[in-house]
Structure formats: C-alpha cells, structure tokens
Amino acid sequence: RIWKEEERGKVSADGRGTRELTRGLVASPGVARVGRWISVPSSVREGRIWKEECCKARQLEPLSRLSEATNTMPYVDLTPIQCLELKAPTADFLCPLTANTYGLEFVEFRIRELDGRQRTLYHVKKPEDAAIEPIVDLPPELERQYRLIQYQFPADMLSVDTVGTSLVFTVGDKEVPSFRMIERHYFRNKLLKSFDFTLGFCMPHSTNTWEVIYSLPPLDPATRQEIIDNPMESRSDSFYFVGDKLVMHNKAEYSYVEDAATS
C-alpha cells in the first residue's frame, strides 16, 4: 500500500497551527527514512532473536526533566501530548530499541525540494546485504550512530517553502493499527517548527510507502544566517507512536553550507 499525506497551512512554534490533511492511496514510487545503516559486527548480528515484549517503562518524570539541559532518565513512557509540549531536544533517546515490538524498519528515505529547483536533497536506501531482522541490541557507542543521522544541506534550502519526503518501511509479524510521527525541530534549544502526521492501518509483513509534504515556516534573515554559521546546532527529535505507545525515537543534526552537494 502506498499512502500520501499532505500538510497545508503554517504550523506555529507550539505545534497548534492550522492544518488541512489529506490522505489516501496513491500510485507513486516509494522511498525511505530515519536512521542510518551502519556496519554491525557479526557477533551482534548472528543469532539475533526478536523480542516481542516492550521493555518496562519507568515512572513518568515531569516534562522539564526531558529537556537537553536537565534530562537524566533515558527511558520514559512519553505520550504524544507530552511530546508536543517539549521545549528543547531531549538529551537521550526516550525509548530503547526493544520498544519496537512491531518490527518496523525504515528501508529507504528521500527528501526533495518541491518548489524552485525541485531537486533531490537527500536519498538513502538500505543495502541489499544488510541484516533482515531489525536491530534491537547494540553497544551504546553503536546505538547512537544507528539512531542519529547528520544531514548536510545547501544553505539556500533555508529559503525553501515546501519540501517532500518519501519513506519506505516494512512491518513485522504484528499489525499496526495506527502509526504516528511527531517531529520537533530546534535551533539552539529554541523550537522552530513542529510536525504531526498520522498513517492508518498497516498489515503484518507489508512494505509501505509514506509520502509527506512539509510547509516550512519562514525564517528571518538573521536567524537564517545564524543557522548557517553554526552547523549541527540545528537538531530534531522524531518520535514514532503506535497508538499512544512510543515505539521509536530517532535524532538528527543539520548543517547548511554554500554550494553543498546533495545526496
């Protein structure tokens, strides 16, 4: 099944902006997302057993403790509403890899500019010889590499009004009744934009393509230049929920450079 979801209208900094969402089956090619594919030692890959149970969540902490400045608890049972109230990037990942009990895996991801030059800004695809089973157990030094991606975009992308993403993902043995993605984008701990998209039912053992159109908020010239001058200080948290259960959390960092080559 191929889904397309479009967002129109501006999203305010608190995530409460007006939106018009349209979603339906479309006949368009697939593509992919979050997380990078890294070289995992064979000792980690071999004999992997997929864990069906989520790790037990700790007692929920106040939201103020989840910000980058104060957070000391890596795993909390965060709800979508609380996620939309976060004021800064989290210091750590808020769920373990084992929280993904649905076997969700991102296998291809593309970012493209929809106005102006209409170019592909980023494209990554899972190698054919990569491990079949989702990775659920990694040493800490490899886990952060697996869950954090660093983008380098051309500086003029900060003036683009609309971008589109296309994500191809697979589902494991269990059906997914509702798949929701919340993205929070920050510069130096200031919330710049927030996006909230929901995909419907996904069948077990299915491959799905999710296309999203982002209407980006305008940046004043001073903020735009400051972002360019401070690479990797633009960050985002991507939270993925099945129902109200947080099953995946990934992070990204961004740099914007003059005449950057796109992937």
CSV table of C-alpha atoms in Angstrom, one decimal:
chain,number,residue,atom,x,y,z
A,1,ARG,CA,0.0,0.0,0.0
A,2,ILE,CA,1.2,3.5,-0.8
A,3,TRP,CA,-0.1,6.4,1.3
A,4,LYS,CA,0.3,10.1,0.7
A,5,GLU,CA,-0.3,12.7,3.3
A,6,GLU,CA,-0.2,16.4,2.7
A,7,GLU,CA,0.0,19.3,5.1
A,8,ARG,CA,-1.2,22.7,4.1
A,9,GLY,CA,-1.1,25.9,6.1
A,10,LYS,CA,1.5,27.1,8.6
A,11,VAL,CA,2.5,25.3,11.7
A,12,SER,CA,3.2,27.6,14.6
A,13,ALA,CA,6.1,27.1,17.0
A,14,ASP,CA,3.8,25.5,19.6
A,15,GLY,CA,2.5,23.0,17.1
A,16,ARG,CA,-1.0,24.3,17.1
A,17,GLY,CA,-1.1,25.9,13.7
A,18,THR,CA,-3.9,25.3,11.3
A,19,ARG,CA,-3.5,22.3,9.1
A,20,GLU,CA,-5.5,20.6,6.3
A,21,LEU,CA,-4.5,17.0,5.9
A,22,THR,CA,-5.4,14.7,3.0
A,23,ARG,CA,-4.6,11.1,3.0
A,24,GLY,CA,-5.3,8.3,0.6
A,25,LEU,CA,-3.9,5.6,-1.7
A,26,VAL,CA,-1.8,6.9,-4.5
A,27,ALA,CA,0.2,5.3,-7.2
A,28,SER,CA,3.6,6.7,-6.8
A,29,PRO,CA,7.1,5.2,-6.2
A,30,GLY,CA,8.3,4.5,-2.7
A,31,VAL,CA,11.3,5.8,-0.8
A,32,ALA,CA,12.7,5.9,2.8
A,33,ARG,CA,13.9,7.1,6.2
A,34,VAL,CA,15.3,7.7,9.5
A,35,GLY,CA,18.3,6.0,10.9
A,36,ARG,CA,21.5,5.2,9.0
A,37,TRP,CA,22.7,1.7,8.1
A,38,ILE,CA,26.0,1.0,9.9
A,39,SER,CA,28.4,-1.8,9.9
A,40,VAL,CA,27.4,-4.0,12.8
A,41,PRO,CA,29.9,-6.7,13.9
A,42,SER,CA,28.8,-10.2,13.0
A,43,SER,CA,28.8,-11.2,16.7
A,44,VAL,CA,25.9,-8.7,17.1
A,45,ARG,CA,24.0,-9.8,14.0
A,46,GLU,CA,24.3,-13.6,14.4
A,47,GLY,CA,21.7,-15.5,16.4
A,48,ARG,CA,19.5,-12.4,16.9
A,49,ILE,CA,16.1,-13.1,18.4
A,50,TRP,CA,13.4,-10.6,18.0
A,51,LYS,CA,11.9,-9.6,21.4
A,52,GLU,CA,8.1,-9.4,21.4
A,53,GLU,CA,7.8,-7.6,24.7
A,54,CYS,CA,8.5,-3.9,25.3
A,55,CYS,CA,10.9,-3.0,28.0
A,56,LYS,CA,9.2,-1.9,31.2
A,57,ALA,CA,8.9,1.8,31.2
A,58,ARG,CA,10.0,3.7,34.3
A,59,GLN,CA,7.7,6.1,36.1
A,60,LEU,CA,7.0,9.2,34.1
A,61,GLU,CA,9.0,12.2,35.0
A,62,PRO,CA,8.0,15.9,34.7
A,63,LEU,CA,8.5,17.3,31.2
A,64,SER,CA,11.1,19.7,32.5
A,65,ARG,CA,13.4,16.8,33.1
A,66,LEU,CA,13.2,15.7,29.5
A,67,SER,CA,14.9,18.8,28.0
A,68,GLU,CA,18.5,18.6,27.0
A,69,ALA,CA,19.6,20.8,29.9
A,70,THR,CA,18.2,18.7,32.7
A,71,ASN,CA,17.3,15.2,31.4
A,72,THR,CA,18.9,12.3,33.3
A,73,MET,CA,16.4,9.5,32.6
A,74,PRO,CA,16.9,7.9,29.1
A,75,TYR,CA,13.6,5.9,29.1
A,76,VAL,CA,10.2,7.3,30.0
A,77,ASP,CA,6.7,6.5,28.9
A,78,LEU,CA,6.2,9.6,26.9
A,79,THR,CA,2.7,10.3,25.4
A,80,PRO,CA,2.0,12.2,22.1
A,81,ILE,CA,0.6,15.1,24.1
A,82,GLN,CA,3.7,15.4,26.3
A,83,CYS,CA,5.9,15.0,23.2
A,84,LEU,CA,4.2,18.1,21.7
A,85,GLU,CA,5.0,20.1,24.9
A,86,LEU,CA,8.7,19.5,24.8
A,87,LYS,CA,10.6,22.8,24.6
A,88,ALA,CA,14.1,21.5,23.7
A,89,PRO,CA,15.8,18.4,22.2
A,90,THR,CA,16.0,15.5,24.6
A,91,ALA,CA,19.4,14.6,26.0
A,92,ASP,CA,18.9,10.9,25.3
A,93,PHE,CA,16.7,8.5,23.5
A,94,LEU,CA,13.4,8.1,25.3
A,95,CYS,CA,12.7,4.5,24.4
A,96,PRO,CA,15.0,1.5,23.9
A,97,LEU,CA,15.4,-0.2,20.6
A,98,THR,CA,13.4,-3.1,22.1
A,99,ALA,CA,10.3,-0.9,22.3
A,100,ASN,CA,9.8,-1.5,18.6
A,101,THR,CA,7.8,-4.7,19.1
A,102,TYR,CA,6.1,-4.3,15.7
A,103,GLY,CA,9.3,-5.0,13.7
A,104,LEU,CA,9.1,-1.6,12.0
A,105,GLU,CA,12.1,-0.9,9.9
A,106,PHE,CA,12.9,2.1,7.6
A,107,VAL,CA,14.5,0.8,4.4
A,108,GLU,CA,14.6,3.9,2.1
A,109,PHE,CA,14.2,7.6,2.5
A,110,ARG,CA,14.2,10.6,0.2
A,111,ILE,CA,14.0,14.4,0.7
A,112,ARG,CA,13.2,16.6,-2.2
A,113,GLU,CA,12.5,20.3,-2.9
A,114,LEU,CA,9.0,20.8,-4.3
A,115,ASP,CA,9.4,24.4,-5.5
A,116,GLY,CA,12.2,26.2,-7.1
A,117,ARG,CA,14.8,23.8,-8.4
A,118,GLN,CA,12.8,20.7,-7.5
A,119,ARG,CA,15.9,18.8,-6.7
A,120,THR,CA,16.6,15.7,-4.5
A,121,LEU,CA,18.2,16.9,-1.3
A,122,TYR,CA,18.9,13.5,0.3
A,123,HIS,CA,18.4,9.9,-0.5
A,124,VAL,CA,19.4,6.8,1.4
A,125,LYS,CA,18.5,3.1,0.9
A,126,LYS,CA,19.2,0.0,2.9
A,127,PRO,CA,21.8,-2.2,1.3
A,128,GLU,CA,20.6,-5.4,-0.2
A,129,ASP,CA,23.0,-7.4,2.0
A,130,ALA,CA,22.0,-5.7,5.3
A,131,ALA,CA,20.6,-7.8,8.2
A,132,ILE,CA,17.0,-8.8,7.6
A,133,GLU,CA,15.8,-8.6,11.2
A,134,PRO,CA,15.5,-5.1,12.8
A,135,ILE,CA,18.4,-4.3,15.1
A,136,VAL,CA,17.3,-4.3,18.7
A,137,ASP,CA,20.5,-4.7,20.7
A,138,LEU,CA,23.6,-2.7,20.2
A,139,PRO,CA,26.5,-1.4,22.3
A,140,PRO,CA,25.9,2.2,23.4
A,141,GLU,CA,28.7,3.5,21.1
A,142,LEU,CA,27.0,1.9,18.1
A,143,GLU,CA,23.4,2.6,19.1
A,144,ARG,CA,23.9,6.4,18.9
A,145,GLN,CA,25.3,6.0,15.4
A,146,TYR,CA,22.3,3.9,14.4
A,147,ARG,CA,19.7,6.3,15.8
A,148,LEU,CA,21.3,9.7,14.9
A,149,ILE,CA,21.7,11.0,11.4
A,150,GLN,CA,23.7,14.1,10.4
A,151,TYR,CA,22.5,15.9,7.3
A,152,GLN,CA,24.3,18.5,5.2
A,153,PHE,CA,22.1,20.6,3.0
A,154,PRO,CA,22.7,23.6,0.7
A,155,ALA,CA,22.3,26.9,2.5
A,156,ASP,CA,19.5,28.1,0.2
A,157,MET,CA,17.3,25.3,1.4
A,158,LEU,CA,16.6,27.5,4.4
A,159,SER,CA,14.6,29.7,2.0
A,160,VAL,CA,12.6,26.9,0.5
A,161,ASP,CA,8.8,27.0,1.2
A,162,THR,CA,7.9,23.3,0.7
A,163,VAL,CA,9.8,20.0,0.8
A,164,GLY,CA,8.5,16.5,0.4
A,165,THR,CA,9.7,13.3,2.0
A,166,SER,CA,9.1,9.7,0.9
A,167,LEU,CA,9.6,6.9,3.4
A,168,VAL,CA,9.5,3.2,2.7
A,169,PHE,CA,9.2,1.0,5.8
A,170,THR,CA,8.4,-2.7,6.5
A,171,VAL,CA,6.2,-4.2,9.2
A,172,GLY,CA,7.0,-7.4,11.2
A,173,ASP,CA,4.6,-10.1,12.5
A,174,LYS,CA,2.1,-7.8,14.1
A,175,GLU,CA,-0.4,-5.5,12.5
A,176,VAL,CA,0.0,-1.7,13.2
A,177,PRO,CA,-3.4,-0.2,13.9
A,178,SER,CA,-2.2,3.4,13.7
A,179,PHE,CA,1.3,4.8,13.0
A,180,ARG,CA,2.0,8.4,14.1
A,181,MET,CA,5.1,10.5,13.6
A,182,ILE,CA,5.9,13.7,15.6
A,183,GLU,CA,8.9,15.8,14.6
A,184,ARG,CA,10.2,18.6,16.7
A,185,HIS,CA,12.9,20.9,15.1
A,186,TYR,CA,15.1,23.2,17.1
A,187,PHE,CA,17.9,25.7,16.8
A,188,ARG,CA,20.0,26.1,20.0
A,189,ASN,CA,17.1,24.7,22.1
A,190,LYS,CA,14.5,27.0,20.6
A,191,LEU,CA,11.6,25.3,18.9
A,192,LEU,CA,11.4,26.4,15.2
A,193,LYS,CA,8.7,24.0,13.9
A,194,SER,CA,6.7,21.0,14.9
A,195,PHE,CA,5.0,18.5,12.6
A,196,ASP,CA,2.5,15.8,13.4
A,197,PHE,CA,1.4,13.2,10.9
A,198,THR,CA,-0.7,10.0,11.3
A,199,LEU,CA,-0.8,7.0,9.0
A,200,GLY,CA,-3.6,4.4,9.1
A,201,PHE,CA,-3.6,0.7,9.5
A,202,CYS,CA,-0.6,-1.3,8.3
A,203,MET,CA,-0.8,-5.1,7.6
A,204,PRO,CA,1.7,-7.5,9.0
A,205,HIS,CA,4.6,-8.4,6.7
A,206,SER,CA,3.8,-5.4,4.5
A,207,THR,CA,6.0,-2.8,2.8
A,208,ASN,CA,4.6,0.7,2.9
A,209,THR,CA,5.4,4.0,1.3
A,210,TRP,CA,4.6,7.2,3.2
A,211,GLU,CA,4.8,10.5,1.4
A,212,VAL,CA,4.6,13.7,3.4
A,213,ILE,CA,4.7,17.3,2.2
A,214,TYR,CA,6.1,19.9,4.7
A,215,SER,CA,5.1,23.6,4.5
A,216,LEU,CA,8.1,25.2,6.2
A,217,PRO,CA,7.8,28.3,8.3
A,218,PRO,CA,9.7,31.4,7.1
A,219,LEU,CA,12.9,32.4,8.8
A,220,ASP,CA,14.1,36.0,9.3
A,221,PRO,CA,17.5,36.7,7.6
A,222,ALA,CA,19.3,37.0,11.0
A,223,THR,CA,18.2,33.6,12.2
A,224,ARG,CA,18.9,32.0,8.8
A,225,GLN,CA,22.5,33.3,8.8
A,226,GLU,CA,23.0,32.2,12.4
A,227,ILE,CA,21.9,28.6,11.5
A,228,ILE,CA,24.4,28.6,8.6
A,229,ASP,CA,27.2,29.9,10.8
A,230,ASN,CA,26.6,27.2,13.5
A,231,PRO,CA,26.5,23.7,11.8
A,232,MET,CA,24.9,20.9,13.7
A,233,GLU,CA,23.3,23.2,16.3
A,234,SER,CA,20.0,22.7,14.4
A,235,ARG,CA,18.5,19.5,15.7
A,236,SER,CA,15.4,17.4,15.6
A,237,ASP,CA,13.7,14.7,17.5
A,238,SER,CA,11.5,12.2,15.6
A,239,PHE,CA,9.0,10.3,17.8
A,240,TYR,CA,7.1,7.3,16.4
A,241,PHE,CA,3.9,6.0,18.1
A,242,VAL,CA,1.7,3.1,17.6
A,243,GLY,CA,-1.5,4.3,19.2
A,244,ASP,CA,-0.2,6.2,22.3
A,245,LYS,CA,2.8,3.9,22.8
A,246,LEU,CA,6.3,5.3,21.9
A,247,VAL,CA,8.0,2.6,19.8
A,248,MET,CA,10.8,4.5,18.1
A,249,HIS,CA,12.8,7.7,18.8
A,250,ASN,CA,15.5,9.0,16.4
A,251,LYS,CA,17.5,12.2,16.3
A,252,ALA,CA,19.0,14.3,13.5
A,253,GLU,CA,21.5,17.2,13.3
A,254,TYR,CA,21.8,19.6,10.4
A,255,SER,CA,24.3,21.8,8.7
A,256,TYR,CA,23.7,24.2,5.9
A,257,VAL,CA,26.6,25.2,3.6
A,258,GLU,CA,27.0,27.2,0.5
A,259,ASP,CA,27.0,25.2,-2.7
A,260,ALA,CA,26.6,21.9,-0.8
A,261,ALA,CA,26.3,18.8,-3.0
A,262,THR,CA,23.0,16.9,-2.5
A,263,SER,CA,22.9,13.2,-2.0
